[in-house]
PDB file of C-alpha atoms in Angstrom:
ATOM      1  CA  LYS V 756      -9.020   7.330  27.820  1.00 67.00           C
ATOM      2  CA  ALA V 757      -7.654   3.723  27.956  1.00 81.00           C
ATOM      3  CA  GLY V 758      -6.494   2.577  24.545  1.00 94.00           C
ATOM      4  CA  VAL V 759      -7.278  -0.343  22.404  1.00 97.00           C
ATOM      5  CA  THR V 760      -6.078  -2.798  23.980  1.00 98.00           C
ATOM      6  CA  GLN V 761      -5.478  -6.363  22.471  1.00 98.00           C
ATOM      7  CA  THR V 762      -4.365  -9.818  23.964  1.00 98.00           C
ATOM      8  CA  PRO V 763      -2.411 -11.846  24.335  1.00 98.00           C
ATOM      9  CA  ARG V 764       0.346 -10.209  23.463  1.00 97.00           C
ATOM     10  CA  TYR V 765       2.446 -12.770  22.358  1.00 97.00           C
ATOM     11  CA  LEU V 766       1.401 -16.768  21.216  1.00 97.00           C
ATOM     12  CA  ILE V 767       2.891 -19.438  19.961  1.00 98.00           C
ATOM     13  CA  LYS V 768       0.333 -22.285  18.242  1.00 98.00           C
ATOM     14  CA  THR V 769       1.364 -25.156  16.056  1.00 98.00           C
ATOM     15  CA  ARG V 770       0.485 -26.142  12.652  1.00 98.00           C
ATOM     16  CA  GLY V 771      -3.242 -27.464  13.128  1.00 98.00           C
ATOM     17  CA  GLN V 772      -4.195 -25.702  16.431  1.00 98.00           C
ATOM     18  CA  GLN V 773      -6.806 -22.923  16.622  1.00 98.00           C
ATOM     19  CA  VAL V 774      -6.444 -19.782  18.502  1.00 98.00           C
ATOM     20  CA  THR V 775      -8.528 -16.504  19.367  1.00 98.00           C
ATOM     21  CA  LEU V 776      -7.950 -13.452  20.175  1.00 98.00           C
ATOM     22  CA  SER V 777      -9.344 -10.465  21.873  1.00 98.00           C
ATOM     23  CA  CYS V 778      -9.556  -6.913  21.001  1.00 98.00           C
ATOM     24  CA  SER V 779     -11.841  -4.004  22.997  1.00 98.00           C
ATOM     25  CA  PRO V 780     -11.957  -1.132  21.643  1.00 97.00           C
ATOM     26  CA  ILE V 781     -11.922   2.414  22.642  1.00 96.00           C
ATOM     27  CA  SER V 782     -14.487   3.716  24.773  1.00 95.00           C
ATOM     28  CA  GLY V 783     -17.637   4.668  23.280  1.00 94.00           C
ATOM     29  CA  HIS V 784     -16.254   2.935  20.192  1.00 94.00           C
ATOM     30  CA  ARG V 785     -18.369   0.574  18.468  1.00 94.00           C
ATOM     31  CA  SER V 786     -16.772  -1.012  14.975  1.00 94.00           C
ATOM     32  CA  VAL V 787     -13.381  -2.640  15.967  1.00 96.00           C
ATOM     33  CA  SER V 788     -11.213  -4.140  12.346  1.00 96.00           C
ATOM     34  CA  TRP V 789      -8.995  -6.644  11.978  1.00 97.00           C
ATOM     35  CA  TYR V 790      -6.191  -6.452  10.083  1.00 97.00           C
ATOM     36  CA  GLN V 791      -3.148  -8.475   9.682  1.00 97.00           C
ATOM     37  CA  GLN V 792       0.791  -7.812   8.725  1.00 97.00           C
ATOM     38  CA  THR V 793       3.336  -9.487   7.546  1.00 95.00           C
ATOM     39  CA  PRO V 794       6.981  -8.395   6.425  1.00 92.00           C
ATOM     40  CA  GLY V 795       5.757  -9.353   2.919  1.00 89.00           C
ATOM     41  CA  GLN V 796       2.149  -8.730   2.673  1.00 91.00           C
ATOM     42  CA  GLY V 797       2.171  -5.468   4.618  1.00 93.00           C
ATOM     43  CA  LEU V 798      -1.197  -4.547   6.483  1.00 95.00           C
ATOM     44  CA  GLN V 799      -4.226  -6.421   4.964  1.00 96.00           C
ATOM     45  CA  PHE V 800      -7.061  -6.498   6.227  1.00 95.00           C
ATOM     46  CA  LEU V 801      -9.830  -8.979   7.789  1.00 96.00           C
ATOM     47  CA  PHE V 802     -12.568  -7.452   8.272  1.00 94.00           C
ATOM     48  CA  GLU V 803     -15.046  -5.345   9.945  1.00 94.00           C
ATOM     49  CA  TYR V 804     -17.596  -5.413  12.624  1.00 95.00           C
ATOM     50  CA  PHE V 805     -19.652  -2.792  14.228  1.00 93.00           C
ATOM     51  CA  SER V 806     -23.166  -2.791  16.519  1.00 93.00           C
ATOM     52  CA  GLU V 807     -22.010  -6.896  16.550  1.00 95.00           C
ATOM     53  CA  THR V 808     -22.750  -7.116  13.148  1.00 94.00           C
ATOM     54  CA  GLN V 809     -19.420  -7.826  10.093  1.00 93.00           C
ATOM     55  CA  ARG V 810     -19.472  -4.974   7.416  1.00 91.00           C
ATOM     56  CA  ASN V 811     -16.547  -6.576   5.715  1.00 90.00           C
ATOM     57  CA  LYS V 812     -14.385  -9.342   5.389  1.00 92.00           C
ATOM     58  CA  GLY V 813     -11.333  -9.189   3.220  1.00 92.00           C
ATOM     59  CA  ASN V 814      -9.843 -11.669   1.077  1.00 92.00           C
ATOM     60  CA  PHE V 815      -8.339 -14.546   3.524  1.00 96.00           C
ATOM     61  CA  PRO V 816      -9.599 -17.993   3.949  1.00 96.00           C
ATOM     62  CA  GLY V 817     -13.152 -19.451   5.749  1.00 96.00           C
ATOM     63  CA  ARG V 818     -10.286 -20.811   8.526  1.00 98.00           C
ATOM     64  CA  PHE V 819     -10.424 -17.134   9.558  1.00 98.00           C
ATOM     65  CA  SER V 820     -13.542 -15.572  11.625  1.00 97.00           C
ATOM     66  CA  GLY V 821     -14.099 -13.101  14.680  1.00 97.00           C
ATOM     67  CA  ARG V 822     -17.166 -11.655  16.115  1.00 98.00           C
ATOM     68  CA  GLN V 823     -18.126  -9.405  18.330  1.00 98.00           C
ATOM     69  CA  PHE V 824     -20.517  -8.471  21.650  1.00 98.00           C
ATOM     70  CA  SER V 825     -22.944  -6.156  22.522  1.00 97.00           C
ATOM     71  CA  ASN V 826     -20.042  -4.135  24.075  1.00 96.00           C
ATOM     72  CA  SER V 827     -18.359  -3.508  21.931  1.00 96.00           C
ATOM     73  CA  ARG V 828     -15.805  -6.198  22.110  1.00 98.00           C
ATOM     74  CA  SER V 829     -14.111  -8.251  19.314  1.00 98.00           C
ATOM     75  CA  GLU V 830     -13.032 -11.846  18.958  1.00 98.00           C
ATOM     76  CA  MET V 831     -11.333 -13.339  16.139  1.00 98.00           C
ATOM     77  CA  ASN V 832     -11.031 -16.793  15.789  1.00 98.00           C
ATOM     78  CA  VAL V 833      -7.656 -18.744  13.165  1.00 98.00           C
ATOM     79  CA  SER V 834      -8.558 -22.860  12.850  1.00 96.00           C
ATOM     80  CA  THR V 835      -6.787 -25.251  11.559  1.00 97.00           C
ATOM     81  CA  LEU V 836      -3.261 -22.991  11.821  1.00 98.00           C
ATOM     82  CA  GLU V 837      -0.864 -23.063   9.068  1.00 98.00           C
ATOM     83  CA  LEU V 838       2.825 -21.652   9.007  1.00 97.00           C
ATOM     84  CA  GLY V 839       1.889 -19.133   6.708  1.00 97.00           C
ATOM     85  CA  ASP V 840      -0.977 -17.590   9.687  1.00 98.00           C
ATOM     86  CA  SER V 841       2.803 -16.021  11.240  1.00 98.00           C
ATOM     87  CA  ALA V 842       1.847 -12.810  11.552  1.00 97.00           C
ATOM     88  CA  LEU V 843       0.722  -9.110  13.693  1.00 98.00           C
ATOM     89  CA  TYR V 844      -3.210  -8.965  14.395  1.00 98.00           C
ATOM     90  CA  LEU V 845      -3.789  -5.640  15.155  1.00 98.00           C
ATOM     91  CA  CYS V 846      -7.298  -4.157  16.292  1.00 97.00           C
ATOM     92  CA  ALA V 847      -8.285  -1.023  14.872  1.00 97.00           C
ATOM     93  CA  SER V 848     -11.336   0.457  17.048  1.00 96.00           C
ATOM     94  CA  SER V 849     -13.418   3.549  15.396  1.00 93.00           C
ATOM     95  CA  LEU V 850     -16.152   5.501  16.610  1.00 91.00           C
ATOM     96  CA  ARG V 851     -19.098   3.937  13.758  1.00 84.00           C
ATOM     97  CA  THR V 852     -18.216   1.804  10.441  1.00 82.00           C
ATOM     98  CA  GLY V 853     -16.948   4.429   7.426  1.00 78.00           C
ATOM     99  CA  ALA V 854     -14.620   7.167   7.036  1.00 68.00           C
ATOM    100  CA  TYR V 855     -13.950   7.771  10.606  1.00 80.00           C
ATOM    101  CA  GLU V 856     -10.288   7.209  11.825  1.00 91.00           C
ATOM    102  CA  GLN V 857      -9.102   4.087  13.086  1.00 94.00           C
ATOM    103  CA  TYR V 858      -6.926   3.982  16.334  1.00 96.00           C
ATOM    104  CA  PHE V 859      -5.353   0.210  16.090  1.00 97.00           C
ATOM    105  CA  GLY V 860      -4.443  -1.865  19.355  1.00 98.00           C
ATOM    106  CA  PRO V 861      -0.786  -2.929  20.290  1.00 97.00           C
ATOM    107  CA  GLY V 862      -1.350  -6.444  18.164  1.00 98.00           C
ATOM    108  CA  THR V 863      -1.194  -9.840  19.398  1.00 98.00           C
ATOM    109  CA  ARG V 864       2.375 -11.441  17.289  1.00 97.00           C
ATOM    110  CA  LEU V 865       0.902 -15.213  16.648  1.00 98.00           C
ATOM    111  CA  THR V 866       4.349 -17.694  15.408  1.00 98.00           C
ATOM    112  CA  VAL V 867       2.395 -20.768  14.220  1.00 98.00           C
ATOM    113  CA  THR V 868       5.652 -23.473  14.943  1.00 97.00           C
TER     114      THR V 868
ATOM    115  CA  GLY L1335      -6.440  -5.906  -5.455  1.00 53.00           C
ATOM    116  CA  GLN L1336      -6.636  -2.385  -5.342  1.00 60.00           C
ATOM    117  CA  GLN L1337      -3.010  -1.101  -4.024  1.00 76.00           C
ATOM    118  CA  LEU L1338      -1.406   1.918  -2.675  1.00 90.00           C
ATOM    119  CA  ASN L1339       1.477   3.057  -3.671  1.00 95.00           C
ATOM    120  CA  GLN L1340       4.159   4.187  -1.257  1.00 97.00           C
ATOM    121  CA  SER L1341       8.050   6.008  -1.805  1.00 97.00           C
ATOM    122  CA  PRO L1342      10.877   6.042  -0.660  1.00 97.00           C
ATOM    123  CA  GLN L1343      10.780   2.873   0.944  1.00 96.00           C
ATOM    124  CA  SER L1344      13.181   3.743   3.119  1.00 97.00           C
ATOM    125  CA  MET L1345      15.020   7.219   3.867  1.00 96.00           C
ATOM    126  CA  PHE L1346      18.103   7.905   5.525  1.00 96.00           C
ATOM    127  CA  ILE L1347      18.571  11.199   6.418  1.00 95.00           C
ATOM    128  CA  GLN L1348      20.023  13.393   8.955  1.00 97.00           C
ATOM    129  CA  GLU L1349      18.563  15.153  12.318  1.00 97.00           C
ATOM    130  CA  GLY L1350      17.436  18.439  10.850  1.00 97.00           C
ATOM    131  CA  GLU L1351      16.323  18.134   7.351  1.00 97.00           C
ATOM    132  CA  ASP L1352      12.847  17.649   6.386  1.00 97.00           C
ATOM    133  CA  VAL L1353      11.319  15.107   5.059  1.00 96.00           C
ATOM    134  CA  SER L1354       8.480  14.108   2.172  1.00 97.00           C
ATOM    135  CA  MET L1355       7.229  11.512   1.544  1.00 98.00           C
ATOM    136  CA  ASN L1356       3.896  10.312  -0.924  1.00 97.00           C
ATOM    137  CA  CYS L1357       1.451   7.621  -1.500  1.00 97.00           C
ATOM    138  CA  THR L1358       0.179   7.307  -4.912  1.00 96.00           C
ATOM    139  CA  SER L1359      -3.297   5.168  -6.722  1.00 94.00           C
ATOM    140  CA  SER L1360      -4.861   4.676  -9.391  1.00 92.00           C
ATOM    141  CA  SER L1361      -7.879   4.626  -7.441  1.00 91.00           C
ATOM    142  CA  ILE L1362      -9.827   7.277  -5.669  1.00 91.00           C
ATOM    143  CA  PHE L1363     -10.257   7.583  -2.238  1.00 91.00           C
ATOM    144  CA  ASN L1364     -12.733   9.255   0.275  1.00 89.00           C
ATOM    145  CA  THR L1365      -9.518   9.100   3.146  1.00 92.00           C
ATOM    146  CA  TRP L1366      -6.669   9.613   3.781  1.00 94.00           C
ATOM    147  CA  LEU L1367      -4.372   8.365   6.726  1.00 96.00           C
ATOM    148  CA  TRP L1368      -0.968   8.926   8.318  1.00 98.00           C
ATOM    149  CA  TYR L1369       0.064   6.580  10.605  1.00 98.00           C
ATOM    150  CA  LYS L1370       3.227   6.038  12.243  1.00 98.00           C
ATOM    151  CA  GLN L1371       5.042   2.401  13.699  1.00 97.00           C
ATOM    152  CA  ASP L1372       7.831   1.107  15.639  1.00 95.00           C
ATOM    153  CA  PRO L1373       8.958  -1.442  16.379  1.00 89.00           C
ATOM    154  CA  GLY L1374       6.843  -4.053  18.151  1.00 87.00           C
ATOM    155  CA  GLU L1375       3.686  -1.554  18.317  1.00 92.00           C
ATOM    156  CA  GLY L1376       0.914  -1.470  16.535  1.00 96.00           C
ATOM    157  CA  PRO L1377       0.403   1.809  14.526  1.00 97.00           C
ATOM    158  CA  VAL L1378      -0.214   5.215  15.976  1.00 97.00           C
ATOM    159  CA  LEU L1379      -2.384   7.330  13.606  1.00 96.00           C
ATOM    160  CA  LEU L1380      -1.052  10.856  12.355  1.00 97.00           C
ATOM    161  CA  ILE L1381      -3.006  12.964   9.725  1.00 97.00           C
ATOM    162  CA  ALA L1382      -6.336  12.081   8.645  1.00 95.00           C
ATOM    163  CA  LEU L1383      -7.898  13.841   5.839  1.00 95.00           C
ATOM    164  CA  TYR L1384     -11.118  13.396   4.298  1.00 92.00           C
ATOM    165  CA  LYS L1385     -11.955  15.953   1.643  1.00 93.00           C
ATOM    166  CA  ALA L1386     -10.238  16.584  -1.862  1.00 95.00           C
ATOM    167  CA  GLY L1387      -7.581  19.229  -1.865  1.00 96.00           C
ATOM    168  CA  GLU L1388      -7.505  19.343   2.683  1.00 96.00           C
ATOM    169  CA  LEU L1389      -3.721  20.635   3.605  1.00 97.00           C
ATOM    170  CA  THR L1390      -3.528  19.633   7.476  1.00 97.00           C
ATOM    171  CA  SER L1391      -0.933  19.938  10.251  1.00 97.00           C
ATOM    172  CA  ASN L1392       0.676  18.069  13.459  1.00 96.00           C
ATOM    173  CA  GLY L1393       2.929  20.018  14.950  1.00 97.00           C
ATOM    174  CA  ARG L1394       5.959  19.515  12.228  1.00 98.00           C
ATOM    175  CA  LEU L1395       3.472  17.614  10.642  1.00 98.00           C
ATOM    176  CA  THR L1396       2.088  18.090   7.673  1.00 98.00           C
ATOM    177  CA  ALA L1397      -0.347  16.026   4.862  1.00 98.00           C
ATOM    178  CA  GLN L1398      -2.317  16.970   1.891  1.00 98.00           C
ATOM    179  CA  PHE L1399      -5.386  15.331   0.471  1.00 97.00           C
ATOM    180  CA  GLY L1400      -4.597  15.193  -3.336  1.00 96.00           C
ATOM    181  CA  ILE L1401      -7.053  17.184  -5.745  1.00 96.00           C
ATOM    182  CA  THR L1402      -7.586  14.170  -7.383  1.00 95.00           C
ATOM    183  CA  ARG L1403      -8.542  11.789  -4.654  1.00 94.00           C
ATOM    184  CA  LYS L1404      -5.892   9.651  -6.014  1.00 95.00           C
ATOM    185  CA  ASP L1405      -2.841  11.179  -3.830  1.00 96.00           C
ATOM    186  CA  SER L1406      -1.686  12.125  -0.809  1.00 97.00           C
ATOM    187  CA  PHE L1407       2.197  13.407   0.892  1.00 97.00           C
ATOM    188  CA  LEU L1408       3.046  13.610   4.380  1.00 98.00           C
ATOM    189  CA  ASN L1409       5.831  16.283   5.399  1.00 98.00           C
ATOM    190  CA  ILE L1410       7.679  16.302   8.187  1.00 98.00           C
ATOM    191  CA  SER L1411       9.557  19.354   8.681  1.00 98.00           C
ATOM    192  CA  ALA L1412      13.068  19.419  10.426  1.00 97.00           C
ATOM    193  CA  SER L1413      13.586  16.003  11.491  1.00 97.00           C
ATOM    194  CA  ILE L1414      14.764  14.858  15.431  1.00 96.00           C
ATOM    195  CA  PRO L1415      15.929  11.233  16.572  1.00 95.00           C
ATOM    196  CA  SER L1416      12.326  10.255  17.410  1.00 95.00           C
ATOM    197  CA  ASP L1417      11.261  10.742  13.589  1.00 97.00           C
ATOM    198  CA  VAL L1418      12.571   7.390  13.623  1.00 97.00           C
ATOM    199  CA  GLY L1419      10.039   4.883  12.405  1.00 97.00           C
ATOM    200  CA  ILE L1420       8.042   3.223   9.728  1.00 97.00           C
ATOM    201  CA  TYR L1421       5.775   5.582   8.009  1.00 98.00           C
ATOM    202  CA  PHE L1422       2.187   4.622   6.873  1.00 97.00           C
ATOM    203  CA  CYS L1423      -0.765   5.965   4.173  1.00 97.00           C
ATOM    204  CA  ALA L1424      -3.626   4.257   4.768  1.00 95.00           C
ATOM    205  CA  GLY L1425      -7.203   4.972   2.822  1.00 92.00           C
ATOM    206  CA  GLN L1426     -11.173   4.486   2.136  1.00 90.00           C
ATOM    207  CA  LEU L1427     -11.736   3.685  -1.210  1.00 85.00           C
ATOM    208  CA  ILE L1428     -14.694   5.641  -2.494  1.00 79.00           C
ATOM    209  CA  GLY L1429     -17.536   2.798  -2.641  1.00 74.00           C
ATOM    210  CA  SER L1430     -16.695   1.786   0.243  1.00 65.00           C
ATOM    211  CA  SER L1431     -17.941   4.566   2.918  1.00 60.00           C
ATOM    212  CA  ASN L1432     -20.216   2.485   4.844  1.00 65.00           C
ATOM    213  CA  THR L1433     -17.225   0.266   5.722  1.00 72.00           C
ATOM    214  CA  GLY L1434     -14.273   0.892   7.805  1.00 77.00           C
ATOM    215  CA  LYS L1435     -11.872  -1.175   5.174  1.00 88.00           C
ATOM    216  CA  LEU L1436      -8.449   1.125   4.866  1.00 92.00           C
ATOM    217  CA  ILE L1437      -6.138  -0.076   2.266  1.00 93.00           C
ATOM    218  CA  PHE L1438      -2.665   0.588   2.997  1.00 95.00           C
ATOM    219  CA  GLY L1439       0.730   1.442   1.472  1.00 96.00           C
ATOM    220  CA  GLN L1440       3.636  -0.179   1.789  1.00 96.00           C
ATOM    221  CA  GLY L1441       5.196   1.506   4.635  1.00 96.00           C
ATOM    222  CA  THR L1442       8.507   4.242   4.261  1.00 97.00           C
ATOM    223  CA  THR L1443      11.349   3.415   6.731  1.00 97.00           C
ATOM    224  CA  LEU L1444      12.419   6.074   8.114  1.00 97.00           C
ATOM    225  CA  GLN L1445      15.813   7.339  10.141  1.00 97.00           C
ATOM    226  CA  VAL L1446      17.613   9.652  11.047  1.00 95.00           C
ATOM    227  CA  LYS L1447      21.230  10.620  12.143  1.00 93.00           C
ATOM    228  CA  PRO L1448      21.786  12.543  14.871  1.00 89.00           C
TER     229      PRO L1448
END
């Protein structure tokens, strides 16, 4: 089975721009969670989508948003980028929402200049 | 917010030695997961634990779900150079079992000297 894929792998943007990241979960997995990883804050939960519905949201500003499509693929969007948004953005897929194993993709490295 | 305290922060050991790391919290968890992350890659799931007291092995790795549900540990036996990386614990808080939100520890950086 193919693993979780994320595109693009690397991205450079300037302050004020917006960005969209994509995640394709493992085939058959219906839950996708997004995390931000930075050296200072570690891995922080952004949000989770299951059956095209946001199930939970972490403590991030409204500039961070996401969605899930009927094929379980998910996108996250960050608007009005700030320097502090530079991070590795990881998505993880799981069979269902709840207490299940989560499998991570390789991440998208976003650099904001 | 909720925190997981992971220790030690880093370890530098000789090849062949055993390694132990743990995570503790003041909150109760109903799931513990252990991951390993290599530079530039996403975390890879090593072991998943779902019951208090559960002891699970995966090759040279052994992890336990603490009986109080507030801690977990990971042991690596007979370390080898490819064990190098950052190990993370992650837990799902009791009460959030209807969502996939995971809380992560700060990570343990493991270096192995051949």
